[in-house]
PDB file of C-alpha atoms and ligand atoms in Angstrom:
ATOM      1  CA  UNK S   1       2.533 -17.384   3.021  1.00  0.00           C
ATOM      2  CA  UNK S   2       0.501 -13.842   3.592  1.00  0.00           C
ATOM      3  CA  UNK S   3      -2.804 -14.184   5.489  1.00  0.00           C
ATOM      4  CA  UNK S   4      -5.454 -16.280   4.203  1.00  0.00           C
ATOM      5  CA  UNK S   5      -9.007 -15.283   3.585  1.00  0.00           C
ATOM      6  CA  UNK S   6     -10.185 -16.745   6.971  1.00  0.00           C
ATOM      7  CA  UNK S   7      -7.104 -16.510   9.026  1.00  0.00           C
ATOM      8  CA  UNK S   8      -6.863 -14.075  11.970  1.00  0.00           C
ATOM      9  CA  UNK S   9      -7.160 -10.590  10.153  1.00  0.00           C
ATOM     10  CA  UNK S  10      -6.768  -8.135  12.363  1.00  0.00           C
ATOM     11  CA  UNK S  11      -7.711  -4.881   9.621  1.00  0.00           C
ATOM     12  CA  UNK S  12      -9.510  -6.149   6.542  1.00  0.00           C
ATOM     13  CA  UNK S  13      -9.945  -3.712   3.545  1.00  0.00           C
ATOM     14  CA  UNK S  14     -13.166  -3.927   1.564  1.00  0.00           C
ATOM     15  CA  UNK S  15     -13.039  -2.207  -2.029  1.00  0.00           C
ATOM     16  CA  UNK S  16     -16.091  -2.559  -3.845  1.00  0.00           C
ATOM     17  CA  UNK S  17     -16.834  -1.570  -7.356  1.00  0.00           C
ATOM     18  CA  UNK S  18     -19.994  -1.675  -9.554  1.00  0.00           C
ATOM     19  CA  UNK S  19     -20.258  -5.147  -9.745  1.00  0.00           C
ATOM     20  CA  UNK S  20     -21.389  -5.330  -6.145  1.00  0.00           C
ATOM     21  CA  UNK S  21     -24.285  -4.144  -6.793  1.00  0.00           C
ATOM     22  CA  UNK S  22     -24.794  -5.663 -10.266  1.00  0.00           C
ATOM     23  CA  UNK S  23     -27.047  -8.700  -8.614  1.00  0.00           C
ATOM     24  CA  UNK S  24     -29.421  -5.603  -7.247  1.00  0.00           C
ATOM     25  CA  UNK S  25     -30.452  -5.135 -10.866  1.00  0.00           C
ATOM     26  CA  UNK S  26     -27.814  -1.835 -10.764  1.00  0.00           C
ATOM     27  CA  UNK S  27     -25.944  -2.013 -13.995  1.00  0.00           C
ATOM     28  CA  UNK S  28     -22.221  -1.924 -14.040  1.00  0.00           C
ATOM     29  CA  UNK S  29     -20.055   0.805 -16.254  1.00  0.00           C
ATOM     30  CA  UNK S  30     -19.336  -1.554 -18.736  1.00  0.00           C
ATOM     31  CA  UNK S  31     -22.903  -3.181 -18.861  1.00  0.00           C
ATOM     32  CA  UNK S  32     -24.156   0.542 -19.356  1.00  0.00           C
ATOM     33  CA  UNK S  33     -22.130   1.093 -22.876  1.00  0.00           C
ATOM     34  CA  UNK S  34     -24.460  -0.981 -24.029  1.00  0.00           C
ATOM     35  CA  UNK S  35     -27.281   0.767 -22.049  1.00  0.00           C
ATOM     36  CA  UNK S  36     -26.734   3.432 -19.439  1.00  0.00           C
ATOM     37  CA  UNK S  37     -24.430   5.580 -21.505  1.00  0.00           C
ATOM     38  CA  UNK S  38     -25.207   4.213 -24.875  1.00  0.00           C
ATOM     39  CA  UNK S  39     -26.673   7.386 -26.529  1.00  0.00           C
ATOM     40  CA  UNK S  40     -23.976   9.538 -24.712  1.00  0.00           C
ATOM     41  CA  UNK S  41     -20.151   9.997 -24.165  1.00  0.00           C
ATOM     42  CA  UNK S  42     -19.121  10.350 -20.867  1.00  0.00           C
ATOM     43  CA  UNK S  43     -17.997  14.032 -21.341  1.00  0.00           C
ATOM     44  CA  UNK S  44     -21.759  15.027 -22.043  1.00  0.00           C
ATOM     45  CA  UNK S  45     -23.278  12.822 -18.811  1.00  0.00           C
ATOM     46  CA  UNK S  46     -20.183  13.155 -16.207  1.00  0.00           C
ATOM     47  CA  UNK S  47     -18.326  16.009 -16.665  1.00  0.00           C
ATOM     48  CA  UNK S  48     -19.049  20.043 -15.104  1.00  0.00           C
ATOM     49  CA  UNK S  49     -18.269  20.988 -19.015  1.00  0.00           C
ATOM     50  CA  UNK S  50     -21.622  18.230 -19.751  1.00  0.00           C
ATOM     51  CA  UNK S  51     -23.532  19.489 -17.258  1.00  0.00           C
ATOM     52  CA  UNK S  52     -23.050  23.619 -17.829  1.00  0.00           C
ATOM     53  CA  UNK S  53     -24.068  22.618 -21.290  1.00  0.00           C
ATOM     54  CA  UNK S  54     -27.392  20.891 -20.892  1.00  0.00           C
ATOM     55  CA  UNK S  55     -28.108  20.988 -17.118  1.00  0.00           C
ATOM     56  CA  UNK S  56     -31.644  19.398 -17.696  1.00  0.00           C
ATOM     57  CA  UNK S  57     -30.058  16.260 -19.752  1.00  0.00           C
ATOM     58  CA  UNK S  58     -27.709  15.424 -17.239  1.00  0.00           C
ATOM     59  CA  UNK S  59     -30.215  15.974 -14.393  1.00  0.00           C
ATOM     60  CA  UNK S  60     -32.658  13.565 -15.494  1.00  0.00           C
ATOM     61  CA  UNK S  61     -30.166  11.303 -16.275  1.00  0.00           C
ATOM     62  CA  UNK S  62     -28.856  11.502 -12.408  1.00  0.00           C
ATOM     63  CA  UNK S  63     -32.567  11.311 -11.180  1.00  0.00           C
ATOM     64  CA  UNK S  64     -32.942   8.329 -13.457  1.00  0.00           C
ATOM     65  CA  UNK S  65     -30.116   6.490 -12.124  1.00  0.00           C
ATOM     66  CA  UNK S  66     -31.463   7.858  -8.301  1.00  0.00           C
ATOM     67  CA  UNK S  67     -34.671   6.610  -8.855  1.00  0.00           C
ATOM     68  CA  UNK S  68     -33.035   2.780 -10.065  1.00  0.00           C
ATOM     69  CA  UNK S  69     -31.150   2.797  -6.715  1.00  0.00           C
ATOM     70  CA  UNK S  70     -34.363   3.643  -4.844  1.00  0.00           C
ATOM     71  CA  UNK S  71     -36.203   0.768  -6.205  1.00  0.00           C
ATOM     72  CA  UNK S  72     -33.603  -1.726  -6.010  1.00  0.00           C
ATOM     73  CA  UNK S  73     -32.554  -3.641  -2.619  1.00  0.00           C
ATOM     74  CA  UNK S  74     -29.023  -4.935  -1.206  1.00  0.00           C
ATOM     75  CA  UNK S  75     -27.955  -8.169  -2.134  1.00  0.00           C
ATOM     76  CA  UNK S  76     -26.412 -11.335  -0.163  1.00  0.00           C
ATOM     77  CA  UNK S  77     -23.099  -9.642  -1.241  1.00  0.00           C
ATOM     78  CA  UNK S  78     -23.796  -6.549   0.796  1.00  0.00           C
ATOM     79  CA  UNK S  79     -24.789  -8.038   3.415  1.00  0.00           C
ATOM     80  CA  UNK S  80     -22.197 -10.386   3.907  1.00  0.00           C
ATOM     81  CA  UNK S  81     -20.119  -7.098   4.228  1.00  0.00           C
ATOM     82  CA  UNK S  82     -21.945  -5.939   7.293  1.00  0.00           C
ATOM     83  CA  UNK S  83     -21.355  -8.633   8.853  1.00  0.00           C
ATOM     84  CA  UNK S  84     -18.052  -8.989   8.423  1.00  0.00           C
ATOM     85  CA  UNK S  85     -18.107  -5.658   9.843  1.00  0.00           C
ATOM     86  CA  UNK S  86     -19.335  -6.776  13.531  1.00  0.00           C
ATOM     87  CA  UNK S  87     -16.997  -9.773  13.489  1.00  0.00           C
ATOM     88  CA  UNK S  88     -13.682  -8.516  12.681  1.00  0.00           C
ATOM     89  CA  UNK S  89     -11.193  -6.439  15.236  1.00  0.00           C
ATOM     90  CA  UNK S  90     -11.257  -3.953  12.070  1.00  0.00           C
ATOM     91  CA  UNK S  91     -12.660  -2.989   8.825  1.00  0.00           C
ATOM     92  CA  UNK S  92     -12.332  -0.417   6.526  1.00  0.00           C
ATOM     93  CA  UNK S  93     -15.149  -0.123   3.430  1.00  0.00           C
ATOM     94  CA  UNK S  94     -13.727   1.877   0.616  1.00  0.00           C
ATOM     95  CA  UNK S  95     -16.539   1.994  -2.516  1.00  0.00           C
ATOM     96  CA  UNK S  96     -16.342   3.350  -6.243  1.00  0.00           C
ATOM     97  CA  UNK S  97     -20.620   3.206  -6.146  1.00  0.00           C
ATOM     98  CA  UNK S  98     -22.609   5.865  -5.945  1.00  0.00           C
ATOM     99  CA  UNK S  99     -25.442   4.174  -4.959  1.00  0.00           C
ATOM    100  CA  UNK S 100     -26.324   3.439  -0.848  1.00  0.00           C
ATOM    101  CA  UNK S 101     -27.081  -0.627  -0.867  1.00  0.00           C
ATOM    102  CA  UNK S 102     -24.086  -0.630   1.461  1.00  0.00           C
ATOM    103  CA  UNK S 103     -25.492   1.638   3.734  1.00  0.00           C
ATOM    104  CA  UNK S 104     -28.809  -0.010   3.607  1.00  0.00           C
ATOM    105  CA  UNK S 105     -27.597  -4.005   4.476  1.00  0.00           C
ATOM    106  CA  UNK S 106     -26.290  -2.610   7.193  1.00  0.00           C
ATOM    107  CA  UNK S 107     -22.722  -1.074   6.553  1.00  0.00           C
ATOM    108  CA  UNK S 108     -22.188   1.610   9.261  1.00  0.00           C
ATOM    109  CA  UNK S 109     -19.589   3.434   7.787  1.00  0.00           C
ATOM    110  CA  UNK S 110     -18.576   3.453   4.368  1.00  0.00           C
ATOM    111  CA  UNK S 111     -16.437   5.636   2.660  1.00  0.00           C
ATOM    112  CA  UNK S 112     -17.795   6.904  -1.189  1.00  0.00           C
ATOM    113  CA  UNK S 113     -14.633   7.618  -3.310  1.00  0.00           C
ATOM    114  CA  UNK S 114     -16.486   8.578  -6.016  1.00  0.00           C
ATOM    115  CA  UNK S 115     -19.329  10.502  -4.167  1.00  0.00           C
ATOM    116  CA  UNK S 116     -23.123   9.290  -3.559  1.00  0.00           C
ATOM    117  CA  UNK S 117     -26.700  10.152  -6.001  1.00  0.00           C
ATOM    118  CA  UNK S 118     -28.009  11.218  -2.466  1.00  0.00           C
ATOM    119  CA  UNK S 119     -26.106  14.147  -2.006  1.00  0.00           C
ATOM    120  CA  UNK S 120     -26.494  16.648  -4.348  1.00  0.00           C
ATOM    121  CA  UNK S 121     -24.731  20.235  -4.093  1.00  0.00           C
ATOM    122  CA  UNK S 122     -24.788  23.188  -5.432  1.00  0.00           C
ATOM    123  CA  UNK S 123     -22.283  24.211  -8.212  1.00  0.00           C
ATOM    124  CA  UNK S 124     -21.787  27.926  -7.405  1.00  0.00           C
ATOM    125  CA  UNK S 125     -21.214  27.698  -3.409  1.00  0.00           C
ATOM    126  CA  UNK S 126     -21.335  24.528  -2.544  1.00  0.00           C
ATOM    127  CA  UNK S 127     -24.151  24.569  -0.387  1.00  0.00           C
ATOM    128  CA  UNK S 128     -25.807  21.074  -0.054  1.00  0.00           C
ATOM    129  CA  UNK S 129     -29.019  20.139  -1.477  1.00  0.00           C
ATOM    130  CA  UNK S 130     -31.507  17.719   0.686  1.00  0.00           C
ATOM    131  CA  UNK S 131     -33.853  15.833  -1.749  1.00  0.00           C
ATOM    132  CA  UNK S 132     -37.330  16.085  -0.153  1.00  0.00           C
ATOM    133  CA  UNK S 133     -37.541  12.780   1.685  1.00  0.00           C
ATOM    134  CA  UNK S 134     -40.952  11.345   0.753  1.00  0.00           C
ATOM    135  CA  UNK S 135     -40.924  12.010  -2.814  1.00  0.00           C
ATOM    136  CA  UNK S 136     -39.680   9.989  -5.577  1.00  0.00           C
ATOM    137  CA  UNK S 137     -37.866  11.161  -8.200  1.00  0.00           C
ATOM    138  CA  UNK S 138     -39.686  12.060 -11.390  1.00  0.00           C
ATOM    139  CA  UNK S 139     -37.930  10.343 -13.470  1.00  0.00           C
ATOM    140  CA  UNK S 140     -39.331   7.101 -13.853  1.00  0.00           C
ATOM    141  CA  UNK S 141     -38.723   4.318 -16.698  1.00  0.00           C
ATOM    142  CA  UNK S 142     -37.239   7.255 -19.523  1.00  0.00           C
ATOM    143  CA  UNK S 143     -33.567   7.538 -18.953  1.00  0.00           C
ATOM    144  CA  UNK S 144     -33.546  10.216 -21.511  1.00  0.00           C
ATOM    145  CA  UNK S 145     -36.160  12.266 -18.947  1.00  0.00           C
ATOM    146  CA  UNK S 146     -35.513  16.202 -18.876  1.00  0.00           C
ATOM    147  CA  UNK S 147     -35.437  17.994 -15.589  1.00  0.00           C
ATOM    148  CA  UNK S 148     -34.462  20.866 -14.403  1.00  0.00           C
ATOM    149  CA  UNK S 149     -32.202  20.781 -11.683  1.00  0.00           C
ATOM    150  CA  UNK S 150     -33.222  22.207  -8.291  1.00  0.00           C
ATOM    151  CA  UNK S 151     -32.074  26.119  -7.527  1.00  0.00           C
ATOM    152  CA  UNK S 152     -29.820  26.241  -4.230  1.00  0.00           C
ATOM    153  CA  UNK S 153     -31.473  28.323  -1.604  1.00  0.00           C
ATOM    154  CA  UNK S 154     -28.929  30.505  -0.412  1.00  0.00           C
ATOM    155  CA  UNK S 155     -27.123  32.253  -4.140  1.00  0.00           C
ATOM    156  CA  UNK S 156     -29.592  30.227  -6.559  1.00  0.00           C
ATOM    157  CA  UNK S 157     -27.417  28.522  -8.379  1.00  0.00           C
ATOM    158  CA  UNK S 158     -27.495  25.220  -9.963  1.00  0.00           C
ATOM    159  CA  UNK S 159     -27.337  22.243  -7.743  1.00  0.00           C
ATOM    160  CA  UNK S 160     -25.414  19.501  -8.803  1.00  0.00           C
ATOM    161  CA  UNK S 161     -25.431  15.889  -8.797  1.00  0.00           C
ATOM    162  CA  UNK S 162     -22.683  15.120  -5.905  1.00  0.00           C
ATOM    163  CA  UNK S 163     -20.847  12.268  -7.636  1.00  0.00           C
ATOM    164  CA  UNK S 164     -17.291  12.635  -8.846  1.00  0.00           C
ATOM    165  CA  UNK S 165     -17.365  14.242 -12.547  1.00  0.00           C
ATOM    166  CA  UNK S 166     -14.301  13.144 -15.050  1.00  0.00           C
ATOM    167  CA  UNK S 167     -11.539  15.547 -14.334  1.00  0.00           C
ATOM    168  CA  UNK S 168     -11.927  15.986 -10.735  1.00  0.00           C
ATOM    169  CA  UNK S 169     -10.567  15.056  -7.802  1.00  0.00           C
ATOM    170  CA  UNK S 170     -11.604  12.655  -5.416  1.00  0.00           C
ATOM    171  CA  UNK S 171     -12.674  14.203  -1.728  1.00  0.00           C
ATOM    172  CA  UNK S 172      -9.688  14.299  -0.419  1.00  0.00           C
ATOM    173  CA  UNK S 173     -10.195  13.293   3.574  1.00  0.00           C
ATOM    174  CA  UNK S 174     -11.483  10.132   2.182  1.00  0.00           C
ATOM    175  CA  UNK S 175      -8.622   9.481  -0.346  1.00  0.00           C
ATOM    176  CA  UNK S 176      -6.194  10.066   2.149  1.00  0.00           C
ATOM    177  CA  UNK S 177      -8.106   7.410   4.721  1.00  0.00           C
ATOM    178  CA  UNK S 178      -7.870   5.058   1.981  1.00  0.00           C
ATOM    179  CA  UNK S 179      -4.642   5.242   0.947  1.00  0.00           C
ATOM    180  CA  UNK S 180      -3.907   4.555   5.045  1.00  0.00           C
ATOM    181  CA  UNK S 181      -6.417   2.117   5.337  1.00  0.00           C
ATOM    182  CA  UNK S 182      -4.462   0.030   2.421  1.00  0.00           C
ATOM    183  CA  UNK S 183      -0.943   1.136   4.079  1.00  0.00           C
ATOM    184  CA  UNK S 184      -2.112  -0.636   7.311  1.00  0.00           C
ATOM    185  CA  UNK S 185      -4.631  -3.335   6.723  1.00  0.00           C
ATOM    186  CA  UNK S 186      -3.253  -7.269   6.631  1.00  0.00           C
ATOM    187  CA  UNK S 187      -6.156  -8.791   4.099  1.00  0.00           C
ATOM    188  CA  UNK S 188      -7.770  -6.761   1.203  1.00  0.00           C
ATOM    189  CA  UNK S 189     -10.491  -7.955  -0.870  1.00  0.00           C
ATOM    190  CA  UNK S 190     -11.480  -6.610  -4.282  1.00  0.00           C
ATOM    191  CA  UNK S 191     -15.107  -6.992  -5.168  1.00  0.00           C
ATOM    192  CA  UNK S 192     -16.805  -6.234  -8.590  1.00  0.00           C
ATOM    193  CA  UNK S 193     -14.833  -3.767 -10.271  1.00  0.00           C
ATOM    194  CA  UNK S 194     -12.601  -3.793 -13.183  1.00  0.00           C
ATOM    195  CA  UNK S 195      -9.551  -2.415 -11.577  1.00  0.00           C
ATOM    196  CA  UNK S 196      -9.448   0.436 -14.507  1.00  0.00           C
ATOM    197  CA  UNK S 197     -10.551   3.495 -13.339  1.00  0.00           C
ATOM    198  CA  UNK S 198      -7.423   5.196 -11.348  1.00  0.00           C
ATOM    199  CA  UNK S 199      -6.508   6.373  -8.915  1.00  0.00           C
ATOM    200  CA  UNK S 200      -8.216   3.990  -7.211  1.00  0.00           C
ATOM    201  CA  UNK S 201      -7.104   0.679  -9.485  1.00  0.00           C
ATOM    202  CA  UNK S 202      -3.808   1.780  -7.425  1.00  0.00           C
ATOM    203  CA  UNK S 203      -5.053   1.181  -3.932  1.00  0.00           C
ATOM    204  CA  UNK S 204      -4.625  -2.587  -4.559  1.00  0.00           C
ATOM    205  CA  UNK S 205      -1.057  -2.305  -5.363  1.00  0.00           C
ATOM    206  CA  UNK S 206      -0.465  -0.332  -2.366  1.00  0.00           C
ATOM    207  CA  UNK S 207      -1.888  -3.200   0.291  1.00  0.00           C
ATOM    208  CA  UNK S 208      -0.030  -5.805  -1.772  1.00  0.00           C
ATOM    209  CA  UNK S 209       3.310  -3.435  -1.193  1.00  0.00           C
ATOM    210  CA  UNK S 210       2.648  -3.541   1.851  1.00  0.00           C
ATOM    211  CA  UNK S 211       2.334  -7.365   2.285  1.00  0.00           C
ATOM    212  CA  UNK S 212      -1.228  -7.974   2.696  1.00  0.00           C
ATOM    213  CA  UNK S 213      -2.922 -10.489   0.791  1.00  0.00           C
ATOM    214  CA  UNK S 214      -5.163  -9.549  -1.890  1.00  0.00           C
ATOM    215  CA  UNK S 215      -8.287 -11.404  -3.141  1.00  0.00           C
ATOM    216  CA  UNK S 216     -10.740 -10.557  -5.642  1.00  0.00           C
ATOM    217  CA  UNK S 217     -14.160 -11.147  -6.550  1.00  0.00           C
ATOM    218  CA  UNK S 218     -14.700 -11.125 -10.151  1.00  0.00           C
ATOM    219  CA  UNK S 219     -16.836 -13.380 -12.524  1.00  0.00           C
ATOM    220  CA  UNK S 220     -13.945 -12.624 -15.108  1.00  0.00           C
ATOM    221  CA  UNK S 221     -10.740 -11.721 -15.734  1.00  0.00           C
ATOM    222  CA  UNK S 222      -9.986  -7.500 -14.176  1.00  0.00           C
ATOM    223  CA  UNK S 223      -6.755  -5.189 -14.861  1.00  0.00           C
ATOM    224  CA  UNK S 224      -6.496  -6.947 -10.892  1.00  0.00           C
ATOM    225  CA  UNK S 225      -5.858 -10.450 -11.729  1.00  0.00           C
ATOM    226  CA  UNK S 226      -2.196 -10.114 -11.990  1.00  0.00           C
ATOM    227  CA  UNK S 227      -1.722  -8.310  -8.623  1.00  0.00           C
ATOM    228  CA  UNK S 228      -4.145 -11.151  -6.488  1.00  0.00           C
ATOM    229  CA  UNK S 229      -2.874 -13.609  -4.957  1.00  0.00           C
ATOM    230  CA  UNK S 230      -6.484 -15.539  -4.972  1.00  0.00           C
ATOM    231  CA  UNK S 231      -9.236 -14.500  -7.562  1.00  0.00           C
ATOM    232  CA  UNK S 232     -12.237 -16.089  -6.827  1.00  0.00           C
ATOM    233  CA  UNK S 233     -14.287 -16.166 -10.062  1.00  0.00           C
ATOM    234  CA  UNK S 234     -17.696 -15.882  -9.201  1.00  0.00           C
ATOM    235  CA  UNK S 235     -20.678 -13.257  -8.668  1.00  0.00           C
ATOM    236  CA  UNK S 236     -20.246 -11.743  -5.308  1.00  0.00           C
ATOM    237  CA  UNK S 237     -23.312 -12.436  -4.040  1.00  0.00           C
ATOM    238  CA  UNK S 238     -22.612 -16.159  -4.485  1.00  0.00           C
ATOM    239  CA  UNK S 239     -18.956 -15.865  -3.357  1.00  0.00           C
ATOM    240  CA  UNK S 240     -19.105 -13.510  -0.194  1.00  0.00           C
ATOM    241  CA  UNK S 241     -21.936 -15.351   1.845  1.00  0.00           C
ATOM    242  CA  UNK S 242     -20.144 -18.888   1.089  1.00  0.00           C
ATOM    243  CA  UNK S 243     -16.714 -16.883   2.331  1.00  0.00           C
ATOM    244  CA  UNK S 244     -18.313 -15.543   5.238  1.00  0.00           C
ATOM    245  CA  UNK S 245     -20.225 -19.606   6.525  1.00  0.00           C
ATOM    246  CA  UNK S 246     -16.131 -20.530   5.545  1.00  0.00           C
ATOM    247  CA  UNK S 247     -14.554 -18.235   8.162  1.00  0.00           C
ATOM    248  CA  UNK S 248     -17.400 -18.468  10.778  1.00  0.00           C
ATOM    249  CA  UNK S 249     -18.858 -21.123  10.536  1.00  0.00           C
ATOM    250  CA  UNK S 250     -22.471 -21.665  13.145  1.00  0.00           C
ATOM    251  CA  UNK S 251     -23.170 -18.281  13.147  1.00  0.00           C
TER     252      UNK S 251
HETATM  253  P1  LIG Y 301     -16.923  -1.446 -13.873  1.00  0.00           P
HETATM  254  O1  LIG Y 301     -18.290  -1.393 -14.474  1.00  0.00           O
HETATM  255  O2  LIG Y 301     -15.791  -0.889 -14.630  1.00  0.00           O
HETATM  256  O3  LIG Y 301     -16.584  -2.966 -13.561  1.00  0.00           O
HETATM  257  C1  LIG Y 301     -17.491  -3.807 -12.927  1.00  0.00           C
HETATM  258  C2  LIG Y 301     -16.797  -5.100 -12.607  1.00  0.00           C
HETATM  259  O4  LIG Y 301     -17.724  -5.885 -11.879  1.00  0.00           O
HETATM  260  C3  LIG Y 301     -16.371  -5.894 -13.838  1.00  0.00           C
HETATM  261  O5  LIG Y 301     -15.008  -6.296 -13.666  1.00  0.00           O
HETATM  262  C4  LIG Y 301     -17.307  -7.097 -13.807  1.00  0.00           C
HETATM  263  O6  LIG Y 301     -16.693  -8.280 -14.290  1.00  0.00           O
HETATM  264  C5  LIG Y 301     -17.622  -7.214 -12.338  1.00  0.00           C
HETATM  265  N1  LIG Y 301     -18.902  -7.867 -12.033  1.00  0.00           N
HETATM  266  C6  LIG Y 301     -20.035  -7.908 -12.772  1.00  0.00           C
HETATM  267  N2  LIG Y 301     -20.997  -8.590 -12.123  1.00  0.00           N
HETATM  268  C7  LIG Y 301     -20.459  -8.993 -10.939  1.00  0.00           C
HETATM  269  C8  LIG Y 301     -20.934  -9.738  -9.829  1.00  0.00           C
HETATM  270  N3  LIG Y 301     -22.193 -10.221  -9.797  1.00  0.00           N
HETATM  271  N4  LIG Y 301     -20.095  -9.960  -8.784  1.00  0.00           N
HETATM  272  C9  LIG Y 301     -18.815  -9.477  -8.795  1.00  0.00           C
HETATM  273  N5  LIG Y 301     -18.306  -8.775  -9.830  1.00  0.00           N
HETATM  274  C10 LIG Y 301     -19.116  -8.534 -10.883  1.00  0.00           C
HETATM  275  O7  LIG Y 301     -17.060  -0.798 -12.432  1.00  0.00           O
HETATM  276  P2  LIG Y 301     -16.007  -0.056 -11.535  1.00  0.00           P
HETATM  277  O8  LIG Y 301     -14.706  -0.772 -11.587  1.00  0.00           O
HETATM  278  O9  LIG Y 301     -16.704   0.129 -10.238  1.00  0.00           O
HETATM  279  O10 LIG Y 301     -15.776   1.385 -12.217  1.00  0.00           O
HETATM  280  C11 LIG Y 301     -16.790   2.055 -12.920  1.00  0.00           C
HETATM  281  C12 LIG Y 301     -17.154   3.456 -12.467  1.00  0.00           C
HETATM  282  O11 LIG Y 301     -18.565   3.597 -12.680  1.00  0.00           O
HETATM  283  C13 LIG Y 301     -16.960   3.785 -11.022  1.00  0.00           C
HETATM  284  O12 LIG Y 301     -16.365   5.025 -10.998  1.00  0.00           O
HETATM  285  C14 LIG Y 301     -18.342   3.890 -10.382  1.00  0.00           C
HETATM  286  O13 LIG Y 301     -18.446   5.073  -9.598  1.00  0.00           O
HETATM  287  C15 LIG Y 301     -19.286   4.063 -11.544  1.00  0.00           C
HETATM  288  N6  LIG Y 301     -20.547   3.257 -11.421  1.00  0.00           N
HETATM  289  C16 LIG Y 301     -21.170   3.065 -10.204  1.00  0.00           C
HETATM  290  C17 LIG Y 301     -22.347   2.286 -10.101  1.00  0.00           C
HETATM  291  C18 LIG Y 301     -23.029   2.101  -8.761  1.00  0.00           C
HETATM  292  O14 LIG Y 301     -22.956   2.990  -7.908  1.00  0.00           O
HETATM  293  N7  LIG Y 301     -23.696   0.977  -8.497  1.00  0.00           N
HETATM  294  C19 LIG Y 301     -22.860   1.674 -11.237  1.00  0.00           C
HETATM  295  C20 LIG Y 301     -22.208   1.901 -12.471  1.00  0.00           C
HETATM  296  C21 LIG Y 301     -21.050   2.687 -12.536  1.00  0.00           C
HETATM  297 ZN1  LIG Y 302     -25.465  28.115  -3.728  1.00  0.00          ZN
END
């Protein structure tokens, strides 16, 4: 029998996907078809190609989904997570989100495969972009909000939103950290995300050849299920907290 959720890890892997911070009000990827990205494809909203074309679109749609993140707070799930963090000899927290709830329950170091709203760049040199700290974004409630994006100050060019576009790579320090983390880690749990969007859907498979156990928290069935070898259906604010009284308990 591998490790159990509450035996003596020693390295835990956390990956966390959308659906972490779905209980913050932040909708997931598949929620948003049906809202977030409803009037769009991808290509248009998360692509350089999208964004060369209609910089203004797909800046107010970044500043929209900025502006949700600001508003909303972290949830029992994320801050369950930080304190796993100061009990266990180890933990490494790998996220798809682009949003900062982990950050702000408490998580001290967190590693954003698919890059973070909050830092912006710019697309000619790469220069990155501060957002002015005591200002909200403009966008408010109108996800379909025009505006232009910021000019870098050093060449002028374009900045960018500093997520992870469709058809490029993920940073590659963190990838790399990951993919050790995964090699190395005894327990790995699998919160909120629908195991689809690769490479990362492969960092599961890579603990489990490895030998560590795998769990995953998932109020239904993920490309993941197969792989676990516990699924605990539920939301993960729900789940993690009762996990976390399980495995230390009076604290
Ligand atoms: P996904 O939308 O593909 O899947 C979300 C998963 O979360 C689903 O399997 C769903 O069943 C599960 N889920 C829903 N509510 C849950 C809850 N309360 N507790 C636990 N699980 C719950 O998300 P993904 O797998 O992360 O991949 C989508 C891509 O979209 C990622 O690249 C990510 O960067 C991006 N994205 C990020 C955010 C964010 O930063 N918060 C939001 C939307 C999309
Ligand atoms: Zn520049």
């Amino acid at each position: 029998m591998k490790n159990s959720v509450t035996g003596n890890t020693q390295h835990l892997v956390i990956l966390t996907g959308a659906g972490v911070s779905a209980e913050s009000g932040i909708a997931t990827f598949r929620d948003a078809l049906t809202g977030l990205w409803e009037n769009y494809d991808a290509e248009t909203l998360a692509s350089e190609f999208g964004f060369r074309a209609d910089p203004a679109l797909v800046w107010g749609w970044y500043e929209w989904r900025r502006n949700r993140v600001l508003r909303a707070q972290p949830n029992p799930a994320h801050y369950a997570i930080s304190q796993l963090e100061k009990k266990l000899p180890k933990l490494t927290l790998i996220t798809q989100n682009v949003d900062d709830l982990h950050e702000r329950a408490g998580s001290l170091k967190v590693s954003h495969l698919h890059g973070s709203l909050n830092k912006p760049r710019c697309l000619t040199c790469d220069e990155s972009y501060a957002f002015p700290d005591e200002v909200l974004p403009n966008a408010t409630s109108d996800r379909e909000s025009r505006i232009d994006p910021p000019r870098c100050d050093l060449c002028d060019g374009l900045i960018r939103p500093g997520v992870v576009w469709f058809g490029e790579q993920l940073p590659a320090n963190a990838w790399k950290s990951a993919e050790d983390a995964c090699r190395d880690c005894d327990l790995m749990l699998v919160i909120g995300t629908s195991g689809v969007v690769r490479p990362v859907a492969d960092l599961p498979y890579l603990a489990d050849k490895k030998g560590a156990s795998l769990v995953q928290i998932n109020p239904i069935i993920s490309g993941l299920n197969g792989v676990a070898n516990f699924n605990l259906a539920g939301k993960a604010g729900e789940v993690l907290p009762e996990l976390y009284a399980a495995a230390f308990p009076n604290t």
